[in-house]
């Protein structure tokens, strides 16, 4: 019964989404007040229906209803409840439902928070969101229905991929999808603005919080995914330039550009056409990533159910959404009036440079990711593009970005000079040179330079704060008073930029990691990265749905005990799969990382790593997202979009 | 060309790029379904080269065969050479498509890779025997000579004894017309 209710709710959400699209767009076109004011209600109705559908799927999974194909294929009685619930979005069908639900949440939020938007703009934004949602829900219903029943129901399910049975991964997809799907709102605003034929500073102010929220979620999602790869896959790396990772990186790069270029629209009414294109492009890249991953066109370690027939449907949907919006862009964008002019050296110029560099990096990633299938299609060549290509091409573009990102915020609007900027940031530059100089004594050139760049970014990010508060130049009380008056957005930007610096430091540290693969008997001792590692024993253990072999490794440094590490190998009988459970000990300055490999004749293969500064990579991501969230709290943005004034009730 | 027209052309560029990309993806998906495009295929070094020589024993009741036999048969009509094993799940999945191919007059010869003859026979009893002749590659040396990386893999040997076509993976139903057309 519950799955049927869910199925019905899903169908209803699809119908409501269609209605929302037609009524919103038609009402906006005809300026019909009654139609336009119906759109928010439909958006909320769609959200409620989707929430009910998702709840039904979760309930069916929690109750082990194996008559539902999706649950029988991905769940099992022995699975812990957390993974029964998270498993509902860990597979293709469920993740499409989650995708739709988050799109519904976006629509609901626009309906709820968008009361002070012009009614035709709000109706059109909701119409575009409804149309996109309708397409995805139709895809879900027709080709990937999570509520499909099987008869007779099997007594037990087939179980979940053990690699996915991990608390971090349970919440990774929702966070990542919030990022992906959240960019639907800036996209809808861009399409609505093209339909309206008007973009002004207010539009920039409405779009930016949405872009910023999505960007924060996407940043967290990518950081979580990278962290998962680090501790769960047990390969000792954090980023593999895998197509699925690249698919999340591409919208992040253009989304970062969008967050910045929207500032220019808001402050100076400039870069309008470009910002609209970025908003369309970012969501298009989010959508294309999903398509590429699920159609089986790209080779990836992340195996989603790959099905070319499904791919054709998504491709059609993409053609409609992306092609339609770009056609509209080509027709309507030339009509947009361009605004304020600015000199190349100015705040606007800095943001343009940021956009150029970010989009160049994105293009490089696109080329690297898409080259293999295109080379295969056009030339019949089998080629794989890997980390060496990406490292060699992204690095030269990242270096000017790092140099510029600390200086941009110090430039004045309209026209500026580099001289005063350097005068304000000389202490950060000096510190960066000292860091790079000290590091170059004991290590290779590139990591030393990267540490210098990290110091430059972290310190330089706060140069504007220091400048505005007259820190160290005025009495402390005066500086504190000035700091209170500082716009939160300035502080948020500084923190987000500094987060990038922290990540750069982490990546630089990780490049200095040392590791060894050894074959060990109990009692053997090895030296890796300045630590002594002793294999004490290997024992068997029994888990809820697996059998494990657990090694105990004692780590000491100069004779002083540091940690006992227990890496294990888990054998999941029902999936015939073995996973290695990595043991990690961190003190935030370095990670000790141990993996237990195959055992033979009383000896085991151990992989031992010492990864300096590794946690900083993800810590930086969290700091970036926190900076973004802080800047959302800025009064100027709150006044712009999510206002709760209830005096203008449309008739 | 005046400034407005240039601007329009420039703003059309994103659509052009996306349309070209979309067309390419559509071609990929279309060819993936009919088996003419496989992004996961790592290729086969023997494609277009003469078939490696071998002489393999029979899996009773059919006769075994050598590369000479395949060449002689291919001189009359191309031979579809299918590597399979009873322990291989995708091989069971492709059994239906192979039977359909045999039904349409395709010359289908099978090589059982690293398999015990009684297991192979049980497999054929269960899923049907579409093969005209079956040989056993119990050591896996022919498998290596053909440059395979797994089972099932399929080869078409043309009239000159060259490997004219290769498919790493099971034959699926939409590929049947294509394979039949390669045989004529």
mmCIF file of C-alpha atoms in Angstrom, chain A residues 429-453 455 512:
data_model
loop_
_atom_site.group_PDB
_atom_site.id
_atom_site.type_symbol
_atom_site.label_atom_id
_atom_site.label_comp_id
_atom_site.label_asym_id
_atom_site.label_seq_id
_atom_site.Cartn_x
_atom_site.Cartn_y
_atom_site.Cartn_z
ATOM 1 C CA UNK A 429 53.581 39.181 0.297
ATOM 2 C CA UNK A 430 56.566 39.323 2.612
ATOM 3 C CA UNK A 431 55.186 36.516 4.786
ATOM 4 C CA UNK A 432 54.503 34.414 1.688
ATOM 5 C CA UNK A 433 58.082 34.892 0.483
ATOM 6 C CA UNK A 434 59.424 33.927 3.914
ATOM 7 C CA UNK A 435 57.238 30.802 4.040
ATOM 8 C CA UNK A 436 58.288 29.780 0.534
ATOM 9 C CA UNK A 437 61.935 30.502 1.350
ATOM 10 C CA UNK A 438 61.938 28.498 4.583
ATOM 11 C CA UNK A 439 60.078 25.598 2.935
ATOM 12 C CA UNK A 440 62.442 25.487 -0.032
ATOM 13 C CA UNK A 441 65.296 24.522 2.310
ATOM 14 C CA UNK A 442 63.864 21.117 3.104
ATOM 15 C CA UNK A 443 61.627 20.230 0.161
ATOM 16 C CA UNK A 444 61.108 20.352 -3.592
ATOM 17 C CA UNK A 445 60.390 23.635 -5.352
ATOM 18 C CA UNK A 446 56.725 23.131 -6.209
ATOM 19 C CA UNK A 447 55.439 22.290 -2.711
ATOM 20 C CA UNK A 448 57.497 25.156 -1.292
ATOM 21 C CA UNK A 449 55.914 27.564 -3.770
ATOM 22 C CA UNK A 450 52.491 26.140 -2.965
ATOM 23 C CA UNK A 451 53.027 26.765 0.752
ATOM 24 C CA UNK A 452 54.054 30.318 -0.116
ATOM 25 C CA UNK A 453 50.888 30.710 -2.208
ATOM 26 C CA UNK A 455 50.305 31.871 3.077
ATOM 27 C CA UNK A 512 54.975 15.519 0.457
#
